[in-house]
Coordinates of C-alpha atoms in Angstrom, one line a residue:
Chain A
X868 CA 207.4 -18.9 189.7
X869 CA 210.3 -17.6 188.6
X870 CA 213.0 -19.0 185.7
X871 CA 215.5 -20.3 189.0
X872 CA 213.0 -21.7 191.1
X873 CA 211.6 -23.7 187.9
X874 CA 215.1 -24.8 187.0
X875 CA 215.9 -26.2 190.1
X876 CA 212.7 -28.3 190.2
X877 CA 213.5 -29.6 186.7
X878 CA 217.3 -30.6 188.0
X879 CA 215.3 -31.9 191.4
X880 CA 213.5 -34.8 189.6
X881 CA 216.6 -35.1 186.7
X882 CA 218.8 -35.7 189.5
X883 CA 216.9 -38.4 191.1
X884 CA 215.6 -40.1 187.9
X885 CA 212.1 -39.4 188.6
X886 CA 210.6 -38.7 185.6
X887 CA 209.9 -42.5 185.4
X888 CA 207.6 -41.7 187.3
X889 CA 206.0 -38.6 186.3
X890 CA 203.1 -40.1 184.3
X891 CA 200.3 -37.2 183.9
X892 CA 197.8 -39.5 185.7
X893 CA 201.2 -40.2 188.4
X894 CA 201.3 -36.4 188.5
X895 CA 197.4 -35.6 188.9
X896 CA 197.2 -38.2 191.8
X897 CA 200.3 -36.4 193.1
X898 CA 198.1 -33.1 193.0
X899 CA 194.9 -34.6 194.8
X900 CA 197.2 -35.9 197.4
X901 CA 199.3 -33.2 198.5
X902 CA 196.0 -31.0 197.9
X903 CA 194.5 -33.1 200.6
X904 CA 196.6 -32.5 203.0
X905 CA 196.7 -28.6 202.3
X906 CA 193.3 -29.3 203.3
X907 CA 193.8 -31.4 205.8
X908 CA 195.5 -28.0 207.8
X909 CA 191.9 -27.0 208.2
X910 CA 190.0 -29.9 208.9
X911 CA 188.4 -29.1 212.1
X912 CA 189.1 -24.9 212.4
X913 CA 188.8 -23.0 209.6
X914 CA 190.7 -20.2 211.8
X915 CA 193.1 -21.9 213.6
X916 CA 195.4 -23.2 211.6
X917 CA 199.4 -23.8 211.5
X918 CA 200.7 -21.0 208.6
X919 CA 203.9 -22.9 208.5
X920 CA 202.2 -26.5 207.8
X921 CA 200.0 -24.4 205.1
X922 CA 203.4 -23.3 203.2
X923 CA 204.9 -26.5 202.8
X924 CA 201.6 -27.9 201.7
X925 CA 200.5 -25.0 199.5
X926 CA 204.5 -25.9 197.9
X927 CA 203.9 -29.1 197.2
X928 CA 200.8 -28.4 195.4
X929 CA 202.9 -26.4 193.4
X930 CA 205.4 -28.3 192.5
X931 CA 203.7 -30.8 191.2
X932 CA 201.5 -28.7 188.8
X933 CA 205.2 -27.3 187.8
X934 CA 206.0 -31.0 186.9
X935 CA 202.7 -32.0 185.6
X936 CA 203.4 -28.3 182.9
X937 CA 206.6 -29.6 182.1
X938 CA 205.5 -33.3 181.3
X939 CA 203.0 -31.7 178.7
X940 CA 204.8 -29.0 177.6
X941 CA 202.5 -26.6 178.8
X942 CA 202.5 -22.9 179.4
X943 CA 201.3 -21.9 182.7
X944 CA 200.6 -18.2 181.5
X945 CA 198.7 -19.5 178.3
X946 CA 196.4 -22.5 179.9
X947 CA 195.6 -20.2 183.2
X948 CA 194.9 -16.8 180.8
X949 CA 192.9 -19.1 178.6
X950 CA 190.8 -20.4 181.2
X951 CA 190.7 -16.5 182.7
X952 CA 188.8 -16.2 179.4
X953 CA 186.5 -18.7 179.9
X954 CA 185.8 -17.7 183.9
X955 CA 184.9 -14.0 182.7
X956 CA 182.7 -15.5 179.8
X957 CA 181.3 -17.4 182.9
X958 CA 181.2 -15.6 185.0
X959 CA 180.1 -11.9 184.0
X960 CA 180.4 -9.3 186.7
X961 CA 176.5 -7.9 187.0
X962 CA 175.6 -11.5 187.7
X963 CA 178.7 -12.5 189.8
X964 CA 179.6 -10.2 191.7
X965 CA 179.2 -10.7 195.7
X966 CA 177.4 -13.9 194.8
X967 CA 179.2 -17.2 194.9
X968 CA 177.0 -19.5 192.7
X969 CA 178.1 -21.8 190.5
X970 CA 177.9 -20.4 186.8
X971 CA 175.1 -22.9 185.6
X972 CA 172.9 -22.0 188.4
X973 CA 173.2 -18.2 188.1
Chain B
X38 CA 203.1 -17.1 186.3
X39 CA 203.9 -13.7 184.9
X40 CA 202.7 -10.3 186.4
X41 CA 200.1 -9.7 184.2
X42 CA 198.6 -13.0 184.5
X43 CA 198.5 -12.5 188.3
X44 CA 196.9 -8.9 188.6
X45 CA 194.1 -10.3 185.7
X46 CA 193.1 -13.2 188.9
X47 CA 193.2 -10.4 191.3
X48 CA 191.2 -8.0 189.5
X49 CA 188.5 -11.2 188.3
X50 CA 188.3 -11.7 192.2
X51 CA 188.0 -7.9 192.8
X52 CA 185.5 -7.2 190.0
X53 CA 183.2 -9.4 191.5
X54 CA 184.0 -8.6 195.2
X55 CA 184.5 -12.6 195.6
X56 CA 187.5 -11.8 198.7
X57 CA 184.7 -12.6 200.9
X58 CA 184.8 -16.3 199.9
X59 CA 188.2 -16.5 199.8
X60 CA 188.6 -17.3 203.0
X61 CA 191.8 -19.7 203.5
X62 CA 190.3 -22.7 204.1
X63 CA 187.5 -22.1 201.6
X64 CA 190.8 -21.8 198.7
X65 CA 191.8 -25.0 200.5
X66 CA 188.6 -26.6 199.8
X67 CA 188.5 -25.1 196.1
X68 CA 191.9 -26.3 195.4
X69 CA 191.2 -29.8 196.4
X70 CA 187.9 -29.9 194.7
X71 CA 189.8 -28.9 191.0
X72 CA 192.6 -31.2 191.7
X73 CA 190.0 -34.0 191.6
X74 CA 188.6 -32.5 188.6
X75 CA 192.5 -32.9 187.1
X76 CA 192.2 -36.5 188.5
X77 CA 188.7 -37.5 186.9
X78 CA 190.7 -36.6 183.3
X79 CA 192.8 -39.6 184.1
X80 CA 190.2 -41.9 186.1
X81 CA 189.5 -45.0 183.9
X82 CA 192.7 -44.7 182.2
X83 CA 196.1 -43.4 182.4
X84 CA 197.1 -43.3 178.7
X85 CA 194.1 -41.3 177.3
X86 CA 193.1 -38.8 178.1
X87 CA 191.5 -35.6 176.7
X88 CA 194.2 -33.0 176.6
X89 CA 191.8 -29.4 176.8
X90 CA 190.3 -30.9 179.8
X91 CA 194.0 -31.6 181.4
X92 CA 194.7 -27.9 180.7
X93 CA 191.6 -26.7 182.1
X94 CA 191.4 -28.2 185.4
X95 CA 195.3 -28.2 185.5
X96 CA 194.6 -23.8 185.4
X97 CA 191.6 -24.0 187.7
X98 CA 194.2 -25.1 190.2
X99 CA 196.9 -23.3 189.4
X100 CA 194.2 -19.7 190.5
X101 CA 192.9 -21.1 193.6
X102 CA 196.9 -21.5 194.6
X103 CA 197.5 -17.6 193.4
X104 CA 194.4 -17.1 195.6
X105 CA 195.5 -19.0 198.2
X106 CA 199.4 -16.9 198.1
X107 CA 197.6 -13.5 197.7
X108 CA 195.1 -14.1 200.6
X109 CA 198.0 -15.1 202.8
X110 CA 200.7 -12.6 201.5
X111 CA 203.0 -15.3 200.5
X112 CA 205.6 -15.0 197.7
X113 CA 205.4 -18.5 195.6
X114 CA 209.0 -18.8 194.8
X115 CA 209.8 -18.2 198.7
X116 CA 207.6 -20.9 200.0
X117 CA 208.4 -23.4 197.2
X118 CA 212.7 -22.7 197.4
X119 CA 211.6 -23.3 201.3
X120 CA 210.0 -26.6 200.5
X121 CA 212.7 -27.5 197.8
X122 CA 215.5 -26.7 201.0
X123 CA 213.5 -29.7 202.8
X124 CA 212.7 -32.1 199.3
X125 CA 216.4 -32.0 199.1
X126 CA 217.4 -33.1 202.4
X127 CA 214.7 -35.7 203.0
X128 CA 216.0 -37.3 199.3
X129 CA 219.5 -37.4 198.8
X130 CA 220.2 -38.4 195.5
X131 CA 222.4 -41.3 196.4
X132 CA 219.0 -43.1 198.2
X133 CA 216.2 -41.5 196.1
X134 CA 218.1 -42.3 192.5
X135 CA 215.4 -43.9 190.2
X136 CA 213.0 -44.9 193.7
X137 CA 209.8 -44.0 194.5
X138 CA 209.9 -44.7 198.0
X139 CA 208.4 -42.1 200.6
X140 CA 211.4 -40.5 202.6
X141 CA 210.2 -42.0 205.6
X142 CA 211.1 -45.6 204.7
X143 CA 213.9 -45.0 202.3
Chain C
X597 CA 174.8 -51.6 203.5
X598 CA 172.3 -54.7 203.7
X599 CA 172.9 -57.8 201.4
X600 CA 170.5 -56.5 199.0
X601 CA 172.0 -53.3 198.1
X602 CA 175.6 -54.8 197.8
X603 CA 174.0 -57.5 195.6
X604 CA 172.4 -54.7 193.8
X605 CA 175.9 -52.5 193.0
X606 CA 177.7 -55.7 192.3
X607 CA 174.7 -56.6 189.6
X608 CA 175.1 -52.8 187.8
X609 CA 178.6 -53.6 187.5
X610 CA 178.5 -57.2 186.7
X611 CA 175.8 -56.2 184.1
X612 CA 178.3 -53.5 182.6
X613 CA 181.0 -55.7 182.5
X614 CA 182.6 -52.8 184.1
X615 CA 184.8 -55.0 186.6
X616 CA 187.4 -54.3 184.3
X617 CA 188.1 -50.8 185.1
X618 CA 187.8 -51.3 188.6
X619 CA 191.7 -52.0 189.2
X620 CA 192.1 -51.0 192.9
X621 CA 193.8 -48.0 191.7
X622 CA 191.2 -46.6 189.6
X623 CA 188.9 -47.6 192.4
X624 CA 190.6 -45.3 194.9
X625 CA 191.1 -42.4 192.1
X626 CA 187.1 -42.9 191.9
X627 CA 186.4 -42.5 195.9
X628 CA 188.5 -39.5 195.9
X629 CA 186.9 -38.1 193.0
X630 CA 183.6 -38.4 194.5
X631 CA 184.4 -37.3 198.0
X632 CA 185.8 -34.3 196.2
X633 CA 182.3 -33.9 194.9
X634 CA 180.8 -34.0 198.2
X635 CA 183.6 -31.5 199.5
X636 CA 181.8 -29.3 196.4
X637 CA 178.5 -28.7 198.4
X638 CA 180.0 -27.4 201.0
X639 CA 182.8 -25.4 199.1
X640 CA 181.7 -22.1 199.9
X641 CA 179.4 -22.1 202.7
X642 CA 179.6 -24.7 205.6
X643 CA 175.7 -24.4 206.2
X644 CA 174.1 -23.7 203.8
X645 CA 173.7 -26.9 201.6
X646 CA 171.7 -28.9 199.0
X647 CA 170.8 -32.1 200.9
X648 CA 169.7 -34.0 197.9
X649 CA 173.4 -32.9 196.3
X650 CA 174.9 -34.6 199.4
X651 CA 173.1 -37.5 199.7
X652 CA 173.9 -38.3 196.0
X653 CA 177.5 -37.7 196.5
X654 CA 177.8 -39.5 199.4
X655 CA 176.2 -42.5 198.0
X656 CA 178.7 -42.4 195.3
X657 CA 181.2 -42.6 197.7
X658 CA 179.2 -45.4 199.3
X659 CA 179.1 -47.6 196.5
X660 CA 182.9 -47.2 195.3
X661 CA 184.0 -48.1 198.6
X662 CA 182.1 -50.9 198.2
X663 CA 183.6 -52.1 194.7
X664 CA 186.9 -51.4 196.8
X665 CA 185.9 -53.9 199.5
X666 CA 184.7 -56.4 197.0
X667 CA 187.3 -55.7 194.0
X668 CA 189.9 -56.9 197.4
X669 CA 187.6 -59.1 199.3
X670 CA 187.8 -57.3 202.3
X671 CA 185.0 -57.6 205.0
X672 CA 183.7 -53.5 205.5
X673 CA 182.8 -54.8 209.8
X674 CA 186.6 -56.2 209.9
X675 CA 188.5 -53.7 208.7
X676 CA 186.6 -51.4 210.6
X677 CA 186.7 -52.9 213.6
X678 CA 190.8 -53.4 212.9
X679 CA 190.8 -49.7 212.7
X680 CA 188.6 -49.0 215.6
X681 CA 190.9 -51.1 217.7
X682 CA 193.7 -48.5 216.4
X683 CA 191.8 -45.6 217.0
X684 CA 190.9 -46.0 220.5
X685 CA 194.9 -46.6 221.4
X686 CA 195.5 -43.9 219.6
X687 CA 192.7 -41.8 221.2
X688 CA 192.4 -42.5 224.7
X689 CA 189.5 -40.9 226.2
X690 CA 190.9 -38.9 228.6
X691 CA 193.5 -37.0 226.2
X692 CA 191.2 -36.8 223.3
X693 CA 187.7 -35.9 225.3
X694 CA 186.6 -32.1 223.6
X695 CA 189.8 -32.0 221.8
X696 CA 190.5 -32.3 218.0
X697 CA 194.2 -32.7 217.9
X698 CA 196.1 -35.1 216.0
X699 CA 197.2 -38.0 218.1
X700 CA 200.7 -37.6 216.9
X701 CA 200.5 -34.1 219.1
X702 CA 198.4 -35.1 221.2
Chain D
X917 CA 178.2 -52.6 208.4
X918 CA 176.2 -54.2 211.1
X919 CA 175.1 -52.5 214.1
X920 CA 177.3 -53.7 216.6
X921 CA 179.8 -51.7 214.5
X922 CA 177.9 -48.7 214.0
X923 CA 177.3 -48.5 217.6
X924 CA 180.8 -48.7 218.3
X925 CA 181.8 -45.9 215.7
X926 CA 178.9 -43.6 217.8
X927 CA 180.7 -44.3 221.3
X928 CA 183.7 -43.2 220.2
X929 CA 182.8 -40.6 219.0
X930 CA 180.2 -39.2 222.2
X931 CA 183.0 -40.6 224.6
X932 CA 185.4 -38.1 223.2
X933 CA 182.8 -35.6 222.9
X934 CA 183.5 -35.5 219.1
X935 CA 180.3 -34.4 217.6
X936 CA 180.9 -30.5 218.2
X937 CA 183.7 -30.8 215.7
X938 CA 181.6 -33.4 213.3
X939 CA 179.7 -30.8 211.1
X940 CA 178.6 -31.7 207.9
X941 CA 181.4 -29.5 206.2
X942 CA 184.0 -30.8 208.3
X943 CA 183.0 -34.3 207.7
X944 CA 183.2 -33.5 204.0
X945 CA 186.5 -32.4 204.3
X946 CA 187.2 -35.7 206.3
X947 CA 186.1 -37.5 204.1
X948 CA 188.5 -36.3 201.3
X949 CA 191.3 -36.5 203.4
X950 CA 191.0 -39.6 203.8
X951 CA 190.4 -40.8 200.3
X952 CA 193.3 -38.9 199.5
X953 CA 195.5 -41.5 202.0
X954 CA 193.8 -44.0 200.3
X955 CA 194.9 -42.9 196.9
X956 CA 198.2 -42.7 198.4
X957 CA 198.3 -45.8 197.8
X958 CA 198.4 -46.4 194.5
X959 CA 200.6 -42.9 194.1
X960 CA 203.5 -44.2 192.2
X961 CA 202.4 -47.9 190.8
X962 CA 198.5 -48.8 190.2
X963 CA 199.9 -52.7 190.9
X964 CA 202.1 -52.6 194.3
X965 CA 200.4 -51.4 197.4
X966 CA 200.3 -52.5 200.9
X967 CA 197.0 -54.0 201.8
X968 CA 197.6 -53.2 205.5
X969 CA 197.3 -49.4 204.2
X970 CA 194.8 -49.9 202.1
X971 CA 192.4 -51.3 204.3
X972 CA 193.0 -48.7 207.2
X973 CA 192.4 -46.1 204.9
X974 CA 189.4 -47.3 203.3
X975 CA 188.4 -48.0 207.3
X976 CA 189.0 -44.6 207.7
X977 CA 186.8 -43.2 204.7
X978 CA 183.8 -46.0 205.7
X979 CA 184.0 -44.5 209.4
X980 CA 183.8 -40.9 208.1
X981 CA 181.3 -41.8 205.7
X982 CA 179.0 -43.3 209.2
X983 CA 179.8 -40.0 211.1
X984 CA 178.0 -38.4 208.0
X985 CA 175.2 -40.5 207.9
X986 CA 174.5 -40.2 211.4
X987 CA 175.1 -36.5 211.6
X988 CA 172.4 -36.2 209.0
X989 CA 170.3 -39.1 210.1
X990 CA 170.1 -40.6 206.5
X991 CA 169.7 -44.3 205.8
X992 CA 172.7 -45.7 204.1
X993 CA 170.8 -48.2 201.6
X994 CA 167.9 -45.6 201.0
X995 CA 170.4 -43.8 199.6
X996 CA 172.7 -45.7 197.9
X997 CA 169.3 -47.6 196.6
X998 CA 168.2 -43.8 195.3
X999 CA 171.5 -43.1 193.3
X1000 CA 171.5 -46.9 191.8
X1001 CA 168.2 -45.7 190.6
X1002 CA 169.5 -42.9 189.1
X1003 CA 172.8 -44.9 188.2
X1004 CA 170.8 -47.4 185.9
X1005 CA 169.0 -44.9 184.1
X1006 CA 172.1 -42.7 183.2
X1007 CA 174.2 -46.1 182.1
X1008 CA 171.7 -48.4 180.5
X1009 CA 173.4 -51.4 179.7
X1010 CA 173.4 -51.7 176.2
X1011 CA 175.4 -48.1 176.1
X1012 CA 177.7 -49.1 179.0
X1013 CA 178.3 -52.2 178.5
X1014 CA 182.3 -52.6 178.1
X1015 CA 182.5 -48.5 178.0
X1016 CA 183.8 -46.7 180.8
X1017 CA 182.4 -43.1 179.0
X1018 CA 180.9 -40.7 181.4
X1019 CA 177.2 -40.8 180.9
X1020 CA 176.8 -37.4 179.3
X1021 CA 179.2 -38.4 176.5
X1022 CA 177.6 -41.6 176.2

């Protein structure tokens, strides 16, 4: 996401006085919720689906992990490159690779 | 999410020719499954809460969603300025100021 | 559920003195964290499954939908019935018959 | 839930013909759809909710949860009865007691 795009998030919930609301547990619930109904675009067909519904979910999912970085202070380069390390620890490629089993089962 | 941070996901995914789990609705499954891993931090209480986990689950997210952009060849800030076009509409500030309540009954 | 059972999950709980973390809100975070768990065996395959995982998440489900309906004395045939009654207006046979669309575009 | 409600839940869904689109996976996903409107909730504030909501949507989740059962012809108490089983082992409740811990920190 780029500097604008975060920016105008930030001014988004600033304007409206919503950080009020913006607990972390507020903001995970947030995540589940609009995460569901990402989901819910493919409830019944995993191949028909509406691309446009899938945007605006995929978006909101988005923005809230945007808000949920900003409540913590987090870095979203540092906590996703230090969980990179941990999947590649994980998940090493000769035992990986065209397998999708779950790390403590492989 | 920087450049660098995106083309390490891609090439963890390509290393271990995972693409052919990735289908769309598969991401949308994955995503909702971490986001309730983010919600467990925060399940018996919304004041403590163990930070490293937060940052953890928070990341496992925020890759399914780059998988989820790169298997549909979406651009993240397009789709979320999209979404912000609509959050913006459906709240003016004069209604939404400091209140919680879903645009559809405000 | 028969009597026993419910009498059963309301002893564990009773016995735990765990009624005090069972706000209706923590309650609902619960159910979606567990039906997140049961979305997990099926994350990357849709048939091929670990029954035992699924019964055991499914129960979990069970019995925190359970502490829902007790936590808010509800009545698990009433409301359902309340929502069957819904349902079928919203789903009249012979729009919905072989067809999974939403009623709202139905 | 007693029988006569059951029964209702299994007409609706073979009047409708239903039961192509009700696999396991599907369900699943169901399932966490719903408990995410359920958490819905409780998105902003843990203490005001609307009742109505919350019982449609826990209807919802119980009905999904029955299309499951069915579709795998399990037992509802044999196995809720099999996870209390394992639910009083992991939480004895001189350990538990008055802790909200997760078992494998306890």
């Amino acid at each position: 996401m780029n500097q604008n795009t975060i920016e105008r998030i930030r001014k988004f919930t600033a304007d409206r006085d919503w950080d009020q609301f913006h607990s972390p547990a507020n903001l995970a619930k947030a995540i589940s919720v609009e995460a569901a109904e990402l989901l819910e675009c493919f409830l019944w067909s995993d191949t028909e689906y509406d691309v446009l519904a899938v945007k605006e979910e995929l978006a909101d999912v988005l923005v809230y992990c945007r808000n949920l970085l900003d409540k913590l202070g987090l870095d979203e380069d540092e906590i996703v490159n230090a969980k990179m390390d941990r999947n590649e620890a994980k998940y090493p490629v000769e035992k990986a690779k065209g397998n999708s089993t779950k790390y403590d089962r492989l």
